[in-house]
Every structure is written in structure tokens, then in C-alpha cells.
mmCIF file with all atom_site columns, C-alpha atoms in Angstrom:
data_model
loop_
_atom_site.group_PDB
_atom_site.id
_atom_site.type_symbol
_atom_site.label_atom_id
_atom_site.label_alt_id
_atom_site.label_comp_id
_atom_site.label_asym_id
_atom_site.label_entity_id
_atom_site.label_seq_id
_atom_site.pdbx_PDB_ins_code
_atom_site.Cartn_x
_atom_site.Cartn_y
_atom_site.Cartn_z
_atom_site.occupancy
_atom_site.B_iso_or_equiv
_atom_site.pdbx_formal_charge
_atom_site.auth_seq_id
_atom_site.auth_comp_id
_atom_site.auth_asym_id
_atom_site.auth_atom_id
_atom_site.pdbx_PDB_model_num
ATOM 1   C CA . MET B 1 1   ? -15.642 5.179   -12.133 1.00 83.00 ? 4   MET B CA 1
ATOM 2   C CA . ASP B 1 2   ? -12.332 7.006   -12.041 1.00 95.00 ? 5   ASP B CA 1
ATOM 3   C CA . PHE B 1 3   ? -9.442  5.852   -9.865  1.00 95.00 ? 6   PHE B CA 1
ATOM 4   C CA . LEU B 1 4   ? -9.864  8.472   -7.118  1.00 94.00 ? 7   LEU B CA 1
ATOM 5   C CA . GLU B 1 5   ? -13.567 7.669   -6.701  1.00 94.00 ? 8   GLU B CA 1
ATOM 6   C CA . PHE B 1 6   ? -12.771 3.934   -6.730  1.00 94.00 ? 9   PHE B CA 1
ATOM 7   C CA . SER B 1 7   ? -10.054 4.421   -4.104  1.00 93.00 ? 10  SER B CA 1
ATOM 8   C CA . ARG B 1 8   ? -12.292 6.486   -1.827  1.00 91.00 ? 11  ARG B CA 1
ATOM 9   C CA . LYS B 1 9   ? -14.938 3.759   -1.800  1.00 92.00 ? 12  LYS B CA 1
ATOM 10  C CA . ARG B 1 10  ? -12.454 1.188   -0.498  1.00 94.00 ? 13  ARG B CA 1
ATOM 11  C CA . PHE B 1 11  ? -12.301 0.734   3.251   1.00 95.00 ? 14  PHE B CA 1
ATOM 12  C CA . SER B 1 12  ? -10.836 -1.779  5.680   1.00 96.00 ? 15  SER B CA 1
ATOM 13  C CA . VAL B 1 13  ? -13.475 -4.465  6.101   1.00 97.00 ? 16  VAL B CA 1
ATOM 14  C CA . ARG B 1 14  ? -13.651 -6.010  9.553   1.00 96.00 ? 17  ARG B CA 1
ATOM 15  C CA . SER B 1 15  ? -16.911 -7.927  9.166   1.00 97.00 ? 18  SER B CA 1
ATOM 16  C CA . TYR B 1 16  ? -17.381 -10.639 6.541   1.00 98.00 ? 19  TYR B CA 1
ATOM 17  C CA . SER B 1 17  ? -20.185 -12.894 5.361   1.00 97.00 ? 20  SER B CA 1
ATOM 18  C CA . ASP B 1 18  ? -19.666 -16.670 5.421   1.00 94.00 ? 21  ASP B CA 1
ATOM 19  C CA . LYS B 1 19  ? -19.666 -16.873 1.608   1.00 97.00 ? 22  LYS B CA 1
ATOM 20  C CA . LYS B 1 20  ? -16.467 -18.410 0.271   1.00 98.00 ? 23  LYS B CA 1
ATOM 21  C CA . VAL B 1 21  ? -14.365 -16.517 -2.269  1.00 98.00 ? 24  VAL B CA 1
ATOM 22  C CA . GLU B 1 22  ? -14.468 -18.235 -5.638  1.00 98.00 ? 25  GLU B CA 1
ATOM 23  C CA . ASP B 1 23  ? -11.236 -19.736 -6.996  1.00 98.00 ? 26  ASP B CA 1
ATOM 24  C CA . GLU B 1 24  ? -11.436 -17.550 -10.138 1.00 98.00 ? 27  GLU B CA 1
ATOM 25  C CA . LYS B 1 25  ? -11.395 -14.451 -7.937  1.00 98.00 ? 28  LYS B CA 1
ATOM 26  C CA . ILE B 1 26  ? -8.486  -15.796 -5.899  1.00 98.00 ? 29  ILE B CA 1
ATOM 27  C CA . GLN B 1 27  ? -6.549  -16.292 -9.135  1.00 98.00 ? 30  GLN B CA 1
ATOM 28  C CA . LYS B 1 28  ? -7.250  -12.694 -10.219 1.00 98.00 ? 31  LYS B CA 1
ATOM 29  C CA . ILE B 1 29  ? -6.027  -11.403 -6.863  1.00 98.00 ? 32  ILE B CA 1
ATOM 30  C CA . LEU B 1 30  ? -2.855  -13.454 -7.267  1.00 98.00 ? 33  LEU B CA 1
ATOM 31  C CA . GLN B 1 31  ? -2.417  -12.096 -10.804 1.00 98.00 ? 34  GLN B CA 1
ATOM 32  C CA . ALA B 1 32  ? -2.557  -8.570  -9.347  1.00 98.00 ? 35  ALA B CA 1
ATOM 33  C CA . ALA B 1 33  ? 0.239   -9.631  -6.977  1.00 98.00 ? 36  ALA B CA 1
ATOM 34  C CA . GLN B 1 34  ? 2.193   -11.098 -9.873  1.00 98.00 ? 37  GLN B CA 1
ATOM 35  C CA . ILE B 1 35  ? 2.178   -7.893  -11.942 1.00 98.00 ? 38  ILE B CA 1
ATOM 36  C CA . ALA B 1 36  ? 2.839   -5.472  -9.063  1.00 98.00 ? 39  ALA B CA 1
ATOM 37  C CA . PRO B 1 37  ? 6.056   -3.481  -9.403  1.00 98.00 ? 40  PRO B CA 1
ATOM 38  C CA . THR B 1 38  ? 9.011   -4.526  -7.266  1.00 98.00 ? 41  THR B CA 1
ATOM 39  C CA . ALA B 1 39  ? 12.585  -3.285  -6.986  1.00 97.00 ? 42  ALA B CA 1
ATOM 40  C CA . VAL B 1 40  ? 14.552  -4.344  -10.078 1.00 97.00 ? 43  VAL B CA 1
ATOM 41  C CA . ASN B 1 41  ? 11.526  -6.567  -10.837 1.00 97.00 ? 44  ASN B CA 1
ATOM 42  C CA . TYR B 1 42  ? 13.063  -9.247  -8.582  1.00 97.00 ? 45  TYR B CA 1
ATOM 43  C CA . GLN B 1 43  ? 9.550   -10.201 -7.402  1.00 98.00 ? 46  GLN B CA 1
ATOM 44  C CA . PRO B 1 44  ? 10.523  -11.381 -3.903  1.00 98.00 ? 47  PRO B CA 1
ATOM 45  C CA . GLN B 1 45  ? 6.928   -11.874 -2.792  1.00 98.00 ? 48  GLN B CA 1
ATOM 46  C CA . LYS B 1 46  ? 5.859   -15.250 -1.477  1.00 98.00 ? 49  LYS B CA 1
ATOM 47  C CA . ILE B 1 47  ? 2.135   -15.489 -0.828  1.00 98.00 ? 50  ILE B CA 1
ATOM 48  C CA . TYR B 1 48  ? 0.412   -18.217 1.121   1.00 98.00 ? 51  TYR B CA 1
ATOM 49  C CA . VAL B 1 49  ? -3.310  -18.638 0.443   1.00 98.00 ? 52  VAL B CA 1
ATOM 50  C CA . LEU B 1 50  ? -4.931  -19.585 3.746   1.00 98.00 ? 53  LEU B CA 1
ATOM 51  C CA . LYS B 1 51  ? -8.364  -21.002 3.010   1.00 98.00 ? 54  LYS B CA 1
ATOM 52  C CA . SER B 1 52  ? -8.442  -24.510 4.465   1.00 98.00 ? 55  SER B CA 1
ATOM 53  C CA . ASP B 1 53  ? -10.085 -24.954 7.858   1.00 98.00 ? 56  ASP B CA 1
ATOM 54  C CA . GLU B 1 54  ? -6.717  -25.979 9.306   1.00 98.00 ? 57  GLU B CA 1
ATOM 55  C CA . ALA B 1 55  ? -4.817  -22.974 7.920   1.00 98.00 ? 58  ALA B CA 1
ATOM 56  C CA . LEU B 1 56  ? -7.530  -20.549 9.058   1.00 98.00 ? 59  LEU B CA 1
ATOM 57  C CA . ARG B 1 57  ? -7.591  -22.134 12.517  1.00 98.00 ? 60  ARG B CA 1
ATOM 58  C CA . LYS B 1 58  ? -3.812  -21.700 12.778  1.00 98.00 ? 61  LYS B CA 1
ATOM 59  C CA . ILE B 1 59  ? -3.802  -18.027 11.777  1.00 98.00 ? 62  ILE B CA 1
ATOM 60  C CA . ARG B 1 60  ? -6.827  -17.249 13.965  1.00 98.00 ? 63  ARG B CA 1
ATOM 61  C CA . GLY B 1 61  ? -4.953  -18.833 16.871  1.00 98.00 ? 64  GLY B CA 1
ATOM 62  C CA . ILE B 1 62  ? -2.163  -16.289 16.344  1.00 98.00 ? 65  ILE B CA 1
ATOM 63  C CA . THR B 1 63  ? -4.231  -13.131 15.783  1.00 98.00 ? 66  THR B CA 1
ATOM 64  C CA . ARG B 1 64  ? -7.831  -12.017 16.179  1.00 96.00 ? 67  ARG B CA 1
ATOM 65  C CA . SER B 1 65  ? -7.289  -9.593  13.324  1.00 97.00 ? 68  SER B CA 1
ATOM 66  C CA . THR B 1 66  ? -8.472  -11.932 10.579  1.00 98.00 ? 69  THR B CA 1
ATOM 67  C CA . TYR B 1 67  ? -12.041 -10.913 11.440  1.00 97.00 ? 70  TYR B CA 1
ATOM 68  C CA . ASP B 1 68  ? -13.300 -14.403 10.539  1.00 97.00 ? 71  ASP B CA 1
ATOM 69  C CA . ALA B 1 69  ? -12.668 -13.749 6.845   1.00 98.00 ? 72  ALA B CA 1
ATOM 70  C CA . PRO B 1 70  ? -13.070 -16.944 4.814   1.00 98.00 ? 73  PRO B CA 1
ATOM 71  C CA . LEU B 1 71  ? -9.737  -16.294 3.081   1.00 98.00 ? 74  LEU B CA 1
ATOM 72  C CA . VAL B 1 72  ? -6.468  -14.828 4.348   1.00 98.00 ? 75  VAL B CA 1
ATOM 73  C CA . PHE B 1 73  ? -3.411  -14.102 2.257   1.00 98.00 ? 76  PHE B CA 1
ATOM 74  C CA . LEU B 1 74  ? -0.145  -14.315 4.163   1.00 98.00 ? 77  LEU B CA 1
ATOM 75  C CA . ILE B 1 75  ? 2.184   -12.015 2.253   1.00 98.00 ? 78  ILE B CA 1
ATOM 76  C CA . CYS B 1 76  ? 5.873   -12.604 2.793   1.00 98.00 ? 79  CYS B CA 1
ATOM 77  C CA . SER B 1 77  ? 9.195   -11.529 1.371   1.00 98.00 ? 80  SER B CA 1
ATOM 78  C CA . ASP B 1 78  ? 11.851  -13.967 0.231   1.00 98.00 ? 81  ASP B CA 1
ATOM 79  C CA . THR B 1 79  ? 15.077  -12.364 1.455   1.00 96.00 ? 82  THR B CA 1
ATOM 80  C CA . GLU B 1 80  ? 17.071  -14.507 -0.997  1.00 97.00 ? 83  GLU B CA 1
ATOM 81  C CA . ARG B 1 81  ? 15.210  -12.888 -3.930  1.00 97.00 ? 84  ARG B CA 1
ATOM 82  C CA . SER B 1 82  ? 14.811  -9.299  -2.713  1.00 97.00 ? 85  SER B CA 1
ATOM 83  C CA . TRP B 1 83  ? 16.997  -6.471  -3.942  1.00 97.00 ? 86  TRP B CA 1
ATOM 84  C CA . HIS B 1 84  ? 19.846  -5.509  -1.616  1.00 96.00 ? 87  HIS B CA 1
ATOM 85  C CA . SER B 1 85  ? 20.988  -1.966  -2.299  1.00 94.00 ? 88  SER B CA 1
ATOM 86  C CA . PRO B 1 86  ? 24.632  -1.359  -3.114  1.00 94.00 ? 89  PRO B CA 1
ATOM 87  C CA . PHE B 1 87  ? 24.039  2.299   -2.155  1.00 94.00 ? 90  PHE B CA 1
ATOM 88  C CA . VAL B 1 88  ? 22.463  1.928   1.291   1.00 95.00 ? 91  VAL B CA 1
ATOM 89  C CA . GLN B 1 89  ? 24.179  -0.533  3.596   1.00 95.00 ? 92  GLN B CA 1
ATOM 90  C CA . GLY B 1 90  ? 21.823  -3.218  4.895   1.00 92.00 ? 93  GLY B CA 1
ATOM 91  C CA . TYR B 1 91  ? 18.820  -2.135  2.792   1.00 94.00 ? 94  TYR B CA 1
ATOM 92  C CA . ASP B 1 92  ? 16.583  -4.966  1.616   1.00 95.00 ? 95  ASP B CA 1
ATOM 93  C CA . SER B 1 93  ? 13.613  -4.041  -0.607  1.00 97.00 ? 96  SER B CA 1
ATOM 94  C CA . GLY B 1 94  ? 11.526  -7.044  0.430   1.00 97.00 ? 97  GLY B CA 1
ATOM 95  C CA . GLU B 1 95  ? 9.268   -5.361  2.966   1.00 97.00 ? 98  GLU B CA 1
ATOM 96  C CA . MET B 1 96  ? 8.533   -2.446  0.640   1.00 97.00 ? 99  MET B CA 1
ATOM 97  C CA . ASP B 1 97  ? 7.955   -4.785  -2.296  1.00 98.00 ? 100 ASP B CA 1
ATOM 98  C CA . ALA B 1 98  ? 5.556   -6.947  -0.279  1.00 98.00 ? 101 ALA B CA 1
ATOM 99  C CA . SER B 1 99  ? 3.640   -3.815  0.762   1.00 98.00 ? 102 SER B CA 1
ATOM 100 C CA . ILE B 1 100 ? 3.312   -2.722  -2.871  1.00 98.00 ? 103 ILE B CA 1
ATOM 101 C CA . VAL B 1 101 ? 2.153   -6.226  -3.806  1.00 98.00 ? 104 VAL B CA 1
ATOM 102 C CA . CYS B 1 102 ? -0.421  -6.157  -0.993  1.00 98.00 ? 105 CYS B CA 1
ATOM 103 C CA . THR B 1 103 ? -1.717  -2.787  -2.194  1.00 98.00 ? 106 THR B CA 1
ATOM 104 C CA . HIS B 1 104 ? -2.246  -4.143  -5.696  1.00 98.00 ? 107 HIS B CA 1
ATOM 105 C CA . MET B 1 105 ? -4.053  -7.140  -4.206  1.00 98.00 ? 108 MET B CA 1
ATOM 106 C CA . MET B 1 106 ? -6.304  -4.854  -2.112  1.00 98.00 ? 109 MET B CA 1
ATOM 107 C CA . LEU B 1 107 ? -7.258  -2.860  -5.195  1.00 98.00 ? 110 LEU B CA 1
ATOM 108 C CA . GLU B 1 108 ? -8.081  -6.016  -7.173  1.00 98.00 ? 111 GLU B CA 1
ATOM 109 C CA . VAL B 1 109 ? -10.134 -7.265  -4.214  1.00 98.00 ? 112 VAL B CA 1
ATOM 110 C CA . GLN B 1 110 ? -12.129 -4.027  -4.314  1.00 98.00 ? 113 GLN B CA 1
ATOM 111 C CA . ASP B 1 111 ? -12.593 -4.283  -8.081  1.00 97.00 ? 114 ASP B CA 1
ATOM 112 C CA . LEU B 1 112 ? -13.979 -7.815  -7.652  1.00 98.00 ? 115 LEU B CA 1
ATOM 113 C CA . GLY B 1 113 ? -16.643 -6.616  -5.196  1.00 97.00 ? 116 GLY B CA 1
ATOM 114 C CA . LEU B 1 114 ? -14.893 -8.116  -2.183  1.00 98.00 ? 117 LEU B CA 1
ATOM 115 C CA . GLY B 1 115 ? -13.498 -6.513  0.946   1.00 98.00 ? 118 GLY B CA 1
ATOM 116 C CA . SER B 1 116 ? -10.132 -6.685  2.683   1.00 98.00 ? 119 SER B CA 1
ATOM 117 C CA . VAL B 1 117 ? -8.069  -5.212  5.488   1.00 98.00 ? 120 VAL B CA 1
ATOM 118 C CA . TRP B 1 118 ? -4.263  -4.860  5.641   1.00 97.00 ? 121 TRP B CA 1
ATOM 119 C CA . VAL B 1 119 ? -3.071  -6.414  8.923   1.00 97.00 ? 122 VAL B CA 1
ATOM 120 C CA . LEU B 1 120 ? 0.238   -6.339  10.742  1.00 96.00 ? 123 LEU B CA 1
ATOM 121 C CA . LEU B 1 121 ? -1.153  -7.253  14.170  1.00 96.00 ? 124 LEU B CA 1
ATOM 122 C CA . PHE B 1 122 ? 0.531   -10.649 14.523  1.00 98.00 ? 125 PHE B CA 1
ATOM 123 C CA . ASP B 1 123 ? 3.765   -12.168 15.757  1.00 98.00 ? 126 ASP B CA 1
ATOM 124 C CA . PRO B 1 124 ? 5.844   -13.115 12.691  1.00 97.00 ? 127 PRO B CA 1
ATOM 125 C CA . HIS B 1 125 ? 7.782   -15.705 14.717  1.00 97.00 ? 128 HIS B CA 1
ATOM 126 C CA . LYS B 1 126 ? 4.557   -17.516 15.630  1.00 98.00 ? 129 LYS B CA 1
ATOM 127 C CA . VAL B 1 127 ? 3.414   -17.393 11.992  1.00 98.00 ? 130 VAL B CA 1
ATOM 128 C CA . ARG B 1 128 ? 6.768   -18.784 10.840  1.00 97.00 ? 131 ARG B CA 1
ATOM 129 C CA . ALA B 1 129 ? 6.511   -21.646 13.344  1.00 98.00 ? 132 ALA B CA 1
ATOM 130 C CA . ALA B 1 130 ? 2.827   -22.427 12.693  1.00 98.00 ? 133 ALA B CA 1
ATOM 131 C CA . PHE B 1 131 ? 3.278   -22.671 8.932   1.00 98.00 ? 134 PHE B CA 1
ATOM 132 C CA . GLY B 1 132 ? 6.817   -24.090 8.889   1.00 98.00 ? 135 GLY B CA 1
ATOM 133 C CA . LEU B 1 133 ? 8.260   -21.182 6.914   1.00 98.00 ? 136 LEU B CA 1
ATOM 134 C CA . PRO B 1 134 ? 11.980  -21.302 6.114   1.00 98.00 ? 137 PRO B CA 1
ATOM 135 C CA . ASP B 1 135 ? 14.260  -18.645 7.593   1.00 97.00 ? 138 ASP B CA 1
ATOM 136 C CA . HIS B 1 136 ? 14.550  -16.697 4.339   1.00 98.00 ? 139 HIS B CA 1
ATOM 137 C CA . ILE B 1 137 ? 10.761  -16.224 4.100   1.00 98.00 ? 140 ILE B CA 1
ATOM 138 C CA . LYS B 1 138 ? 9.812   -13.167 6.162   1.00 98.00 ? 141 LYS B CA 1
ATOM 139 C CA . PRO B 1 139 ? 6.111   -12.660 7.035   1.00 98.00 ? 142 PRO B CA 1
ATOM 140 C CA . ILE B 1 140 ? 5.195   -9.047  6.248   1.00 98.00 ? 143 ILE B CA 1
ATOM 141 C CA . CYS B 1 141 ? 1.410   -8.738  6.455   1.00 98.00 ? 144 CYS B CA 1
ATOM 142 C CA . LEU B 1 142 ? -1.913  -10.511 6.338   1.00 98.00 ? 145 LEU B CA 1
ATOM 143 C CA . LEU B 1 143 ? -4.733  -9.661  3.953   1.00 98.00 ? 146 LEU B CA 1
ATOM 144 C CA . PRO B 1 144 ? -8.060  -11.067 5.167   1.00 98.00 ? 147 PRO B CA 1
ATOM 145 C CA . VAL B 1 145 ? -10.472 -11.142 2.206   1.00 98.00 ? 148 VAL B CA 1
ATOM 146 C CA . GLY B 1 146 ? -14.121 -11.959 1.718   1.00 98.00 ? 149 GLY B CA 1
ATOM 147 C CA . TYR B 1 147 ? -17.558 -10.670 0.922   1.00 98.00 ? 150 TYR B CA 1
ATOM 148 C CA . PRO B 1 148 ? -18.327 -7.819  3.304   1.00 98.00 ? 151 PRO B CA 1
ATOM 149 C CA . ALA B 1 149 ? -21.146 -8.471  5.759   1.00 96.00 ? 152 ALA B CA 1
ATOM 150 C CA . GLU B 1 150 ? -24.276 -6.429  5.111   1.00 94.00 ? 153 GLU B CA 1
ATOM 151 C CA . ASP B 1 151 ? -23.484 -4.215  8.097   1.00 93.00 ? 154 ASP B CA 1
ATOM 152 C CA . ALA B 1 152 ? -19.802 -3.676  7.172   1.00 94.00 ? 155 ALA B CA 1
ATOM 153 C CA . VAL B 1 153 ? -18.818 -0.013  7.351   1.00 92.00 ? 156 VAL B CA 1
ATOM 154 C CA . PRO B 1 154 ? -15.544 1.858   7.791   1.00 91.00 ? 157 PRO B CA 1
ATOM 155 C CA . TYR B 1 155 ? -14.286 1.232   11.330  1.00 83.00 ? 158 TYR B CA 1
ATOM 156 C CA . SER B 1 156 ? -12.536 4.545   11.746  1.00 82.00 ? 159 SER B CA 1
ATOM 157 C CA . PRO B 1 157 ? -14.480 7.779   12.160  1.00 84.00 ? 160 PRO B CA 1
ATOM 158 C CA . TRP B 1 158 ? -11.566 9.376   10.280  1.00 86.00 ? 161 TRP B CA 1
ATOM 159 C CA . HIS B 1 159 ? -12.044 7.256   7.154   1.00 85.00 ? 162 HIS B CA 1
ATOM 160 C CA . ASP B 1 160 ? -12.974 10.320  5.080   1.00 86.00 ? 163 ASP B CA 1
ATOM 161 C CA . THR B 1 161 ? -10.600 12.737  6.820   1.00 92.00 ? 164 THR B CA 1
ATOM 162 C CA . PHE B 1 162 ? -7.497  13.717  4.881   1.00 93.00 ? 165 PHE B CA 1
ATOM 163 C CA . ARG B 1 163 ? -4.630  16.111  5.417   1.00 95.00 ? 166 ARG B CA 1
ATOM 164 C CA . GLU B 1 164 ? -4.490  19.020  2.997   1.00 96.00 ? 167 GLU B CA 1
ATOM 165 C CA . ILE B 1 165 ? -2.445  18.487  -0.162  1.00 96.00 ? 168 ILE B CA 1
ATOM 166 C CA . ASN B 1 166 ? -0.080  21.331  0.765   1.00 95.00 ? 169 ASN B CA 1
ATOM 167 C CA . ASP B 1 167 ? 0.502   19.577  4.105   1.00 96.00 ? 170 ASP B CA 1
ATOM 168 C CA . ILE B 1 168 ? 1.603   16.295  2.471   1.00 96.00 ? 171 ILE B CA 1
ATOM 169 C CA . ALA B 1 169 ? 3.353   17.634  -0.641  1.00 97.00 ? 172 ALA B CA 1
ATOM 170 C CA . GLU B 1 170 ? 5.753   20.474  -1.189  1.00 95.00 ? 173 GLU B CA 1
ATOM 171 C CA . GLU B 1 171 ? 7.298   21.885  -4.344  1.00 94.00 ? 174 GLU B CA 1
ATOM 172 C CA . LEU B 1 172 ? 11.017  22.453  -4.217  1.00 95.00 ? 175 LEU B CA 1
#
């Protein structure tokens, strides 16, 4: 399957089976995060693997948007490791880097036959408090992961609707 076909098949899964994700698959997802490109290759990502009953209870108490997935990655940026631009005052690459890392993780999840959904619907301050994160670790997104339920389908009716190429790209 070519990349475009592979990418079109991926959708945000919001309904998961109870089957646990195997540790070997978790390690492959983390390897995808490890090799993702980041600014100056500083690799500021810090990823928390939420799979214990206690960790899942905590995150589910903060947001409903884990969709009862048996595994949730909490993807953060370490502001002490991220690239700070000398060209743009106040720019910190951490949020962008964490988003790139999450994208690589989502693609590996898809390749492993699992499903995921990129989530920002949570209060980062509550996450920081619940998991005792230090001040320099900034929660960026959640990635619930698991085996899609049999009835899992794209949530959005616009899943297969795309803007025209000439509307999103322009030659100069």
C-alpha cells in the first residue's frame, strides 16, 4: 500500500475494544517517537505511557476524550531541551516538535493495526498536578491508542472531504 492510500485509511478512533496493547507494540510506537524529526534534533519530547488502572483513572477524571482506550500516551515538551530561536524572540519549538512526534506515533499505530485519536481537549494544569509533572514539562496532547471496536468508524462526516490542491498550495 502506498503512503497516500495508507494515510487515507487512518481515522480518529473514538471507540476501542477492551483488548490491551501488547508491550512490543508500545515499544514500536515509542521508537517512532524516538526517530521523529525535531528542531536541531534536540528531541524535547517527554512521553508518559498511561496504561495502569491508576494512571488511566487519573486521565479519565480530567477528560472524557480518552474514549476508554486501554492505553493513552501523554505527549509533552521539555522546555529545557527544546530549541529556542535566536531569530524569533520567544519562539520555543517544543509544541511543534511534540506535534511532529505525535504524528509519527499515530502513523506507527496505524501500521500496527491499532487505532488512535489526537486529543487536546484537557486542562494541562490539571494534568500537570495529577501526574506531578515538573514546571519545565509542558503537556501538549494525548494520544489514546487501542484496538478499534468492531463498530469504529470515522466520527466526522467530512472525513473524506478535502480542499482542492490549488486552494491549499500556491506556486510563487
